[in-house]
Short mmCIF file of C-alpha atoms and ligand atoms in Angstrom, two decimals:
data_model
loop_
_atom_site.label_atom_id
_atom_site.label_comp_id
_atom_site.label_asym_id
_atom_site.label_seq_id
_atom_site.Cartn_x
_atom_site.Cartn_y
_atom_site.Cartn_z
CA MET A 169 11.72 23.98 -12.33
CA THR A 170 8.94 25.56 -10.25
CA THR A 171 10.10 26.27 -6.73
CA PRO A 172 7.54 25.23 -4.12
CA ARG A 173 6.04 28.26 -2.40
CA ARG A 174 6.53 27.99 1.35
CA ALA A 175 3.73 29.09 3.70
CA PRO A 176 4.73 32.02 5.96
CA GLY A 177 5.52 31.05 9.54
CA GLY A 178 8.40 28.62 9.10
CA PHE A 179 6.41 25.69 7.71
CA PRO A 180 8.32 23.02 5.81
CA VAL A 181 8.11 21.66 2.29
CA VAL A 182 7.48 17.92 2.03
CA GLY A 183 8.78 16.37 -1.19
CA ILE A 184 7.15 13.21 -2.52
CA VAL A 185 8.90 11.16 -5.18
CA GLY A 186 6.20 9.82 -7.47
CA GLY A 187 2.97 11.46 -8.54
CA GLY A 188 0.41 8.67 -8.07
CA GLN A 189 -2.78 8.72 -6.06
CA LEU A 190 -0.99 8.29 -2.73
CA ALA A 191 0.89 11.56 -3.27
CA ARG A 192 -2.33 13.15 -4.48
CA MET A 193 -4.21 12.16 -1.33
CA CYS A 194 -1.53 13.87 0.82
CA ALA A 195 -2.54 17.18 -0.74
CA GLY A 196 -5.74 17.68 1.28
CA PRO A 197 -4.14 17.07 4.67
CA ALA A 198 -1.04 19.11 3.69
CA ALA A 199 -3.26 22.07 2.86
CA GLU A 200 -5.11 21.70 6.16
CA LEU A 201 -1.88 21.47 8.13
CA GLY A 202 -0.37 24.52 6.41
CA LEU A 203 2.38 22.45 4.79
CA THR A 204 3.61 22.74 1.24
CA LEU A 205 3.95 19.68 -0.95
CA SER A 206 6.25 19.25 -3.88
CA VAL A 207 5.92 16.19 -6.10
CA LEU A 208 8.42 14.66 -8.50
CA ALA A 209 5.92 13.56 -11.13
CA GLU A 210 6.21 11.04 -13.94
CA ALA A 211 4.26 13.32 -16.27
CA PRO A 212 2.47 16.69 -16.18
CA ASP A 213 -0.87 14.88 -15.94
CA ALA A 214 0.15 12.42 -13.19
CA SER A 215 -2.54 12.00 -10.53
CA ALA A 216 -0.81 14.23 -7.93
CA ALA A 217 0.53 16.72 -10.48
CA LEU A 218 -3.05 17.72 -11.24
CA VAL A 219 -3.55 19.05 -7.69
CA VAL A 220 -0.08 20.03 -6.41
CA PRO A 221 1.19 23.32 -7.91
CA SER A 222 4.85 22.34 -7.51
CA SER A 223 5.04 19.11 -9.49
CA PRO A 224 8.22 19.12 -11.56
CA VAL A 225 8.38 16.29 -14.05
CA GLY A 226 11.34 13.98 -13.60
CA ASP A 227 12.56 10.43 -13.57
CA HIS A 228 12.75 8.75 -10.15
CA THR A 229 15.56 6.49 -11.44
CA ASP A 230 17.70 9.48 -12.47
CA THR A 231 19.97 10.71 -9.67
CA GLU A 232 20.26 14.22 -11.08
CA ASP A 233 16.50 14.64 -11.42
CA VAL A 234 15.90 13.42 -7.87
CA LEU A 235 18.66 15.56 -6.32
CA ARG A 236 17.51 18.69 -8.14
CA PHE A 237 13.97 18.02 -6.93
CA ALA A 238 15.12 17.45 -3.33
CA GLU A 239 17.04 20.76 -3.13
CA ALA A 240 13.80 22.64 -2.49
CA CYS A 241 12.46 20.13 0.09
CA ASP A 242 12.89 19.89 3.87
CA VAL A 243 12.13 16.16 3.88
CA VAL A 244 11.69 13.62 1.09
CA THR A 245 9.25 10.71 1.13
CA PHE A 246 7.76 8.39 -1.48
CA ASP A 247 4.59 7.54 -3.37
CA HIS A 248 6.02 4.14 -4.38
CA GLU A 249 8.92 1.81 -3.62
CA HIS A 250 10.70 1.90 -6.97
CA VAL A 251 13.50 4.41 -6.36
CA PRO A 252 16.78 2.51 -6.96
CA ALA A 253 19.30 2.05 -4.15
CA ASP A 254 22.01 4.23 -5.75
CA VAL A 255 19.57 7.13 -6.16
CA LEU A 256 18.47 6.73 -2.54
CA ALA A 257 22.09 6.71 -1.37
CA ALA A 258 22.81 9.93 -3.30
CA LEU A 259 19.72 11.50 -1.78
CA VAL A 260 20.84 10.68 1.76
CA ALA A 261 24.37 11.90 0.99
CA SER A 262 22.93 15.23 -0.15
CA GLY A 263 21.86 15.82 3.46
CA VAL A 264 18.08 16.02 3.06
CA PRO A 265 16.15 13.90 5.59
CA VAL A 266 14.66 10.88 3.79
CA HIS A 267 11.73 8.95 5.31
CA PRO A 268 11.46 6.03 5.26
CA THR A 269 15.24 5.66 5.17
CA PRO A 270 16.81 3.47 2.50
CA ASP A 271 17.92 1.06 5.24
CA ALA A 272 14.29 0.39 6.09
CA LEU A 273 12.92 0.76 2.58
CA ARG A 274 14.95 -2.08 1.14
CA PHE A 275 12.81 -4.55 3.06
CA ALA A 276 9.75 -3.23 1.24
CA GLN A 277 11.57 -3.20 -2.11
CA ASP A 278 12.86 -6.75 -2.02
CA LYS A 279 10.62 -9.60 -0.89
CA LEU A 280 13.55 -11.94 -0.31
CA ALA A 281 15.30 -9.42 1.96
CA MET A 282 11.97 -8.93 3.74
CA ARG A 283 11.47 -12.68 4.31
CA GLU A 284 15.00 -13.08 5.65
CA ARG A 285 14.68 -10.16 8.06
CA LEU A 286 11.22 -11.11 9.34
CA THR A 287 12.36 -14.68 9.89
CA ASP A 288 15.36 -13.37 11.89
CA LEU A 289 12.98 -11.28 13.98
CA GLY A 290 10.82 -14.32 14.74
CA VAL A 291 7.80 -12.85 12.94
CA PRO A 292 5.60 -15.67 11.59
CA CYS A 293 5.94 -16.09 7.80
CA PRO A 294 4.84 -18.75 5.30
CA ARG A 295 7.55 -21.37 4.75
CA TRP A 296 9.79 -19.89 2.07
CA VAL A 297 13.00 -20.37 0.16
CA ARG A 298 15.09 -18.58 -2.44
CA ALA A 299 15.22 -20.57 -5.68
CA ASP A 300 17.60 -20.04 -8.59
CA THR A 301 17.17 -23.35 -10.39
CA ALA A 302 14.41 -25.73 -11.47
CA GLU A 303 15.87 -28.34 -9.09
CA GLU A 304 15.43 -25.98 -6.15
CA VAL A 305 11.82 -25.33 -7.18
CA GLU A 306 11.12 -29.08 -7.42
CA ALA A 307 12.74 -29.70 -4.03
CA PHE A 308 10.66 -26.98 -2.36
CA GLY A 309 7.43 -28.24 -3.95
CA ALA A 310 8.22 -31.76 -2.77
CA GLU A 311 8.89 -30.46 0.74
CA VAL A 312 5.86 -28.18 1.32
CA GLY A 313 3.43 -29.67 -1.22
CA TRP A 314 2.22 -28.31 -4.57
CA PRO A 315 1.10 -25.84 -5.65
CA VAL A 316 3.59 -23.27 -4.40
CA VAL A 317 3.53 -19.49 -4.75
CA ALA A 318 6.40 -17.96 -6.74
CA LYS A 319 7.21 -14.26 -6.49
CA THR A 320 9.64 -11.98 -8.26
CA PRO A 321 11.49 -10.32 -5.38
CA ARG A 322 11.30 -6.79 -6.80
CA GLY A 323 8.89 -4.61 -8.71
CA GLY A 324 5.62 -6.57 -8.29
CA TYR A 325 2.33 -4.93 -7.33
CA ASP A 326 -1.38 -5.82 -7.36
CA GLY A 327 -0.54 -9.50 -7.84
CA LYS A 328 1.73 -8.89 -10.85
CA GLY A 329 4.89 -10.84 -10.19
CA VAL A 330 3.00 -13.53 -8.21
CA ALA A 331 2.25 -16.96 -9.71
CA VAL A 332 0.75 -20.12 -8.26
CA VAL A 333 2.54 -23.05 -9.90
CA SER A 334 2.29 -26.82 -9.79
CA SER A 335 5.68 -27.67 -11.26
CA ALA A 336 9.07 -26.12 -11.99
CA ASP A 337 8.24 -26.23 -15.72
CA GLU A 338 5.76 -23.41 -15.24
CA LEU A 339 8.58 -21.18 -14.00
CA THR A 340 11.06 -21.69 -16.85
CA ASP A 341 10.75 -18.10 -18.11
CA TRP A 342 10.78 -16.55 -14.65
CA LEU A 343 13.82 -18.58 -13.62
CA ALA A 344 15.70 -17.56 -16.76
CA ARG A 345 14.98 -13.90 -16.09
CA ALA A 346 15.83 -14.21 -12.39
CA GLN A 347 19.10 -15.95 -13.24
CA GLU A 348 19.99 -13.24 -15.72
CA ALA A 349 19.26 -10.51 -13.17
CA GLY A 350 20.92 -12.50 -10.36
CA THR A 351 17.90 -11.93 -8.11
CA GLY A 352 16.55 -15.44 -7.60
CA LEU A 353 12.86 -16.12 -7.02
CA LEU A 354 11.00 -16.19 -3.74
CA LEU A 355 9.02 -19.40 -3.29
CA GLU A 356 6.40 -19.73 -0.57
CA GLU A 357 4.09 -22.47 0.54
CA ARG A 358 0.53 -21.70 -0.52
CA VAL A 359 -1.07 -20.65 2.73
CA PRO A 360 -4.66 -21.90 3.24
CA PHE A 361 -5.71 -18.63 4.81
CA ARG A 362 -9.17 -17.80 6.20
CA ARG A 363 -8.87 -14.19 5.13
CA GLU A 364 -6.39 -11.38 4.62
CA LEU A 365 -5.72 -8.79 7.32
CA ALA A 366 -3.60 -5.68 7.44
CA VAL A 367 -1.97 -3.86 10.31
CA LEU A 368 -1.39 -0.22 9.52
CA LEU A 369 0.65 2.05 11.72
CA ALA A 370 2.81 5.13 11.61
CA ARG A 371 6.16 5.63 13.28
CA SER A 372 8.12 8.85 13.56
CA PRO A 373 11.92 9.30 13.53
CA SER A 374 11.89 9.92 17.28
CA GLY A 375 10.12 6.58 17.77
CA GLN A 376 6.53 7.54 18.50
CA ALA A 377 4.15 5.03 16.94
CA ALA A 378 0.39 4.81 16.49
CA ALA A 379 -1.55 1.87 15.04
CA TRP A 380 -5.02 1.86 13.52
CA PRO A 381 -7.29 -1.12 14.27
CA VAL A 382 -6.52 -4.28 12.26
CA VAL A 383 -8.57 -4.38 9.05
CA GLU A 384 -9.75 -7.12 6.71
CA THR A 385 -8.79 -6.72 3.06
CA VAL A 386 -10.73 -8.50 0.32
CA GLN A 387 -8.92 -9.16 -2.96
CA THR A 388 -10.44 -10.03 -6.32
CA ASP A 389 -8.06 -11.36 -9.00
CA GLY A 390 -5.06 -10.22 -6.94
CA ILE A 391 -6.35 -6.64 -6.52
CA CYS A 392 -7.71 -5.26 -3.27
CA THR A 393 -11.39 -4.45 -3.84
CA GLU A 394 -12.78 -3.93 -0.34
CA VAL A 395 -11.52 -3.11 3.16
CA LEU A 396 -13.52 -3.66 6.34
CA ALA A 397 -12.40 -1.61 9.32
CA PRO A 398 -12.02 -3.05 11.85
CA ALA A 399 -11.76 -6.70 10.72
CA PRO A 400 -15.11 -8.27 11.73
CA ASP A 401 -15.11 -10.89 14.50
CA LEU A 402 -11.36 -10.73 14.95
CA ASP A 403 -10.19 -12.46 18.10
CA PRO A 404 -8.93 -9.60 20.34
CA GLU A 405 -5.92 -11.66 21.34
CA LEU A 406 -4.95 -12.28 17.70
CA SER A 407 -5.51 -8.61 16.98
CA ALA A 408 -3.18 -7.62 19.82
CA ARG A 409 -0.49 -10.04 18.63
CA ALA A 410 -0.80 -8.79 15.05
CA VAL A 411 -0.42 -5.15 16.11
CA GLU A 412 2.47 -6.09 18.39
CA ALA A 413 4.20 -7.79 15.44
CA GLY A 414 3.63 -4.68 13.30
CA LEU A 415 5.07 -2.38 15.94
CA ARG A 416 8.02 -4.72 16.46
CA VAL A 417 8.76 -4.77 12.72
CA ALA A 418 8.49 -0.97 12.55
CA GLY A 419 10.87 -0.54 15.48
CA ALA A 420 13.38 -3.19 14.44
CA LEU A 421 13.57 -1.99 10.84
CA GLY A 422 13.54 1.68 11.84
CA VAL A 423 10.53 2.41 9.66
CA THR A 424 9.48 6.07 9.51
CA GLY A 425 6.13 7.13 8.06
CA VAL A 426 3.24 4.77 7.46
CA LEU A 427 3.90 1.03 7.47
CA ALA A 428 1.38 -1.52 6.20
CA VAL A 429 1.89 -5.13 7.23
CA GLU A 430 -0.24 -7.46 5.11
CA MET A 431 -1.11 -10.71 6.84
CA PHE A 432 -2.96 -13.96 6.32
CA GLU A 433 -5.23 -15.14 9.12
CA LEU A 434 -5.05 -18.92 9.51
CA GLU A 435 -7.45 -21.35 11.13
CA GLY A 436 -6.73 -21.73 14.84
CA GLY A 437 -5.97 -18.13 15.76
CA GLU A 438 -2.61 -17.77 14.03
CA PHE A 439 -1.35 -15.39 11.40
CA VAL A 440 1.60 -15.12 9.01
CA VAL A 441 2.94 -11.95 7.42
CA ASN A 442 2.58 -11.67 3.65
CA GLU A 443 4.35 -8.42 2.88
CA LEU A 444 5.35 -4.93 3.94
CA ALA A 445 4.66 -1.54 2.37
CA MET A 446 6.36 1.59 3.72
CA ARG A 447 4.00 4.31 2.60
CA PRO A 448 0.31 5.02 2.84
CA HIS A 449 -1.47 1.91 1.60
CA ASN A 450 -4.77 0.87 0.08
CA SER A 451 -5.69 -0.92 3.31
CA GLY A 452 -5.63 2.46 5.07
CA HIS A 453 -7.80 4.53 2.72
CA TRP A 454 -10.75 3.95 5.07
CA SER A 455 -8.99 6.08 7.70
CA MET A 456 -9.37 9.30 5.68
CA ASP A 457 -13.07 9.32 6.53
CA GLY A 458 -13.25 6.73 9.31
CA ALA A 459 -10.61 7.77 11.87
CA VAL A 460 -9.68 10.87 13.82
CA THR A 461 -6.41 10.95 11.86
CA GLY A 462 -6.26 9.55 8.35
CA GLN A 463 -3.19 7.81 6.99
CA PHE A 464 -2.14 10.63 4.66
CA GLU A 465 -2.17 13.22 7.43
CA GLN A 466 -0.37 10.77 9.70
CA HIS A 467 2.29 10.05 7.11
CA LEU A 468 3.03 13.78 6.78
CA ARG A 469 3.19 14.16 10.55
CA ALA A 470 5.46 11.15 10.88
CA VAL A 471 7.98 12.09 8.19
CA LEU A 472 8.24 15.59 9.70
CA ASP A 473 8.65 14.11 13.20
CA LEU A 474 5.57 15.99 14.36
CA PRO A 475 3.50 14.47 17.19
CA LEU A 476 1.19 11.81 15.73
CA GLY A 477 -2.59 12.13 15.68
CA SER A 478 -5.08 9.73 17.19
CA PRO A 479 -5.85 6.69 15.01
CA ARG A 480 -9.18 6.15 16.79
CA PRO A 481 -12.14 5.16 14.55
CA LEU A 482 -15.03 7.62 14.45
CA GLU A 483 -17.78 5.02 13.97
CA PRO A 484 -18.07 1.30 14.75
CA TRP A 485 -17.46 0.38 11.07
CA THR A 486 -15.96 1.86 7.97
CA VAL A 487 -16.11 0.09 4.62
CA MET A 488 -13.90 1.11 1.70
CA ALA A 489 -14.48 -0.16 -1.82
CA ASN A 490 -12.04 0.50 -4.65
CA VAL A 491 -13.32 1.89 -7.91
CA LEU A 492 -11.59 -0.01 -10.70
CA GLY A 493 -11.61 1.12 -14.29
CA GLY A 494 -14.37 -0.50 -16.36
CA ASP A 495 -15.45 -0.20 -19.97
CA TYR A 496 -16.83 3.35 -19.72
CA PRO A 497 -14.39 6.28 -19.69
CA GLU A 498 -17.03 8.86 -18.69
CA LEU A 499 -17.34 8.74 -14.91
CA TYR A 500 -18.99 12.06 -14.21
CA PRO A 501 -22.58 10.93 -14.89
CA THR A 502 -22.33 7.79 -12.74
CA TYR A 503 -20.54 9.70 -10.00
CA ARG A 504 -23.38 12.23 -9.88
CA HIS A 505 -25.81 9.36 -9.57
CA VAL A 506 -24.13 7.67 -6.57
CA MET A 507 -23.94 10.99 -4.74
CA ALA A 508 -27.66 11.46 -5.23
CA ARG A 509 -28.46 7.89 -4.21
CA ASP A 510 -26.41 7.95 -1.01
CA PRO A 511 -25.61 11.26 0.70
CA GLY A 512 -23.61 9.38 3.35
CA LEU A 513 -21.10 8.15 0.78
CA LYS A 514 -17.64 9.70 0.48
CA VAL A 515 -16.26 9.56 -3.06
CA HIS A 516 -12.54 9.87 -3.80
CA LEU A 517 -11.37 9.89 -7.40
CA TYR A 518 -7.75 10.12 -8.45
CA GLY A 519 -7.94 12.08 -11.70
CA LYS A 520 -6.72 9.04 -13.62
CA GLY A 521 -7.88 7.90 -17.04
CA VAL A 522 -9.98 4.73 -17.12
CA ARG A 523 -8.25 1.48 -18.00
CA PRO A 524 -9.92 -1.83 -17.21
CA GLY A 525 -8.83 -3.02 -13.75
CA ARG A 526 -6.86 0.16 -12.92
CA LYS A 527 -7.46 1.67 -9.47
CA ILE A 528 -9.05 5.03 -10.29
CA GLY A 529 -10.72 5.88 -7.00
CA HIS A 530 -12.45 4.58 -3.91
CA VAL A 531 -15.56 5.18 -1.84
CA THR A 532 -16.10 4.91 1.89
CA VAL A 533 -19.09 4.73 4.17
CA THR A 534 -19.14 4.71 7.96
CA GLY A 535 -21.82 3.62 10.40
CA ASP A 536 -22.98 0.82 12.67
CA ASP A 537 -24.56 -1.71 10.27
CA LEU A 538 -21.73 -3.54 8.54
CA ALA A 539 -23.89 -5.45 6.04
CA ASP A 540 -25.61 -2.23 4.95
CA LEU A 541 -22.28 -0.41 4.60
CA ARG A 542 -20.83 -3.20 2.46
CA GLU A 543 -23.84 -3.15 0.18
CA ARG A 544 -23.69 0.64 -0.20
CA ALA A 545 -19.94 0.84 -0.80
CA GLY A 546 -19.91 -2.10 -3.22
CA HIS A 547 -22.87 -0.79 -5.14
CA ALA A 548 -21.43 2.70 -5.46
CA ALA A 549 -18.03 1.41 -6.65
CA ASP A 550 -19.71 -0.83 -9.24
CA TYR A 551 -22.08 1.90 -10.34
CA ILE A 552 -19.35 4.50 -10.88
CA ARG A 553 -17.38 2.13 -13.09
CA GLY A 554 -20.50 1.20 -15.00
CA VAL A 555 -20.89 -2.51 -14.21
CA VAL A 556 -24.31 -2.04 -12.61
CA THR A 557 -26.93 0.43 -13.80
CA GLU A 558 -29.67 -0.08 -11.23
P1 ADP B 426 1.81 -7.94 -4.57
O1 ADP B 426 3.09 -7.39 -4.04
O2 ADP B 426 1.75 -7.98 -6.05
O3 ADP B 426 0.58 -7.31 -3.95
P2 ADP B 426 1.50 -10.20 -2.78
O4 ADP B 426 2.72 -10.85 -2.29
O5 ADP B 426 0.77 -9.30 -1.84
O6 ADP B 426 1.81 -9.47 -4.16
O7 ADP B 426 0.48 -11.32 -3.28
C1 ADP B 426 -0.73 -10.98 -3.95
C2 ADP B 426 -1.85 -11.90 -3.48
O8 ADP B 426 -1.51 -13.29 -3.76
C3 ADP B 426 -2.08 -11.86 -1.98
O9 ADP B 426 -2.92 -10.79 -1.62
C4 ADP B 426 -2.71 -13.23 -1.73
O10 ADP B 426 -4.08 -13.21 -2.06
C5 ADP B 426 -1.96 -14.12 -2.71
N1 ADP B 426 -0.79 -14.75 -2.04
C6 ADP B 426 0.45 -14.23 -1.94
N2 ADP B 426 1.27 -15.06 -1.27
C7 ADP B 426 0.56 -16.14 -0.93
C8 ADP B 426 0.84 -17.37 -0.22
N3 ADP B 426 2.06 -17.64 0.26
N4 ADP B 426 -0.17 -18.25 -0.06
C9 ADP B 426 -1.41 -18.00 -0.56
N5 ADP B 426 -1.74 -16.89 -1.24
C10 ADP B 426 -0.78 -15.95 -1.43
#
C-alpha cells in the first residue's frame, strides 16, 4: 500500500473512502490548502485515483481494507454513503476521527430513518409511511391518493430505487425483496411541486456552520441536469426558512462536513424536504467557480475542524449544467470546441469513460444575465456529449 506523503509543516492527511468524482474534485482544493489526500479507490482507474497519488485499491465494505487504509489518515470522510454500519463502527473504534459520524450518516443512508427523524424534528416532509405488505400500500394510496411514490430505503441514487405507482400490484417485486431484506419500503404522497430546491451548507465538529444561497435544481429523467444559483425569484422569507431548516437538521443530527438538503417548493410559499446527502453534492458544484469558497474546499475545512470559508457568491448568477454520457466516447474534440466558443465557460471533466446517461462532467458559467448563462451552459454540456453539433 502506498503511504500518503505528508506535506512538511504538520499538515494532515485527509482520507476519502470512495474514488468517484466527488473525491476527485477535492484534489484541487487540497493541493491549494497544502493538505494531502488519500483515497480508498474501487479500482486503479477510478475517477479520483487518476489524480490522487495515494489511492490504494480496496473494498469499502471490507473492514480490514478500510482499517488498513485509515491507519495513514488523520481524518476519514466519504465520497458516497454506501459504507456499511459495521465497517463504520470498526472505523470509529480504531480511533480515527470520522466525519460525518456514523450516527449522522445513517440518516443519509436510510430514507426511512431520515423520514422518521425529520418528522420528529418538525421539519416539513411529504406524507409518508413504511409499507411491508400490499395491504399497507393499498391503504396508503387510498389515504393520500394515487399515484404514490415508492422508494427503497437504502442504496438508491439518481432516481434508481424510486418508482411512481398507481397500485400495489406494481410493487410486487419490490415488496418481496424488501420483505426478504426486512427493510420495508418508504411510500410518499406524490408532491405536486413547483420546482426542486437545495440547501447546501457545511458544519464543522465544533459547530461552526456556513450555508450557500438556496439553489434550484432541474432534473431530467430523475437525474440532475442543471442548477441555478441562487434559485430565481425565490421568496426571501421561504429562502430564510429553508436555510433555517437545513441548519437545524445539521445541528440536530450532528452533521459534520457538507450537507445537502433537497427540497420541493410547493405552491403557496411552502416547502417539504425530499432527502439528505452528507457529502459534497451535485447541487453544490456551481460553488467551485461561483462562490468565494467552493463546496470541496469547504468540506475539507469542515472535516478538519478548520475555520470555514465564506460561501458568498462572486456574481449575481451561476449556472451549472451536467455533462452526461452520450453516444460518442471521444470527448476531446467537442471539449476543445466549447472552450473556443465560450472563453467564459469553466469545464470540469471527471476522467470517466462515457456511458449513456452517466455523469461524466459539468460546466459552469457566471454572470448577470441568467437566460444567457443557461443557454451557454446547456449548449456546452450538450455539445461536449455530442447531442448538438452547431
Ligand atoms: P434519489 O435518492 O435516487 O436521488 P430521490 O428521493 O431524490 O431519489 O427522488 C428522485 C426524484 O424523484 C426527485 O428528484 C423528484 O423529482 C422525484 N420525487 C421523489 N420523491 C417524490 C415525491 N414524494 N413526490 C414527487 N416527486 C418525487
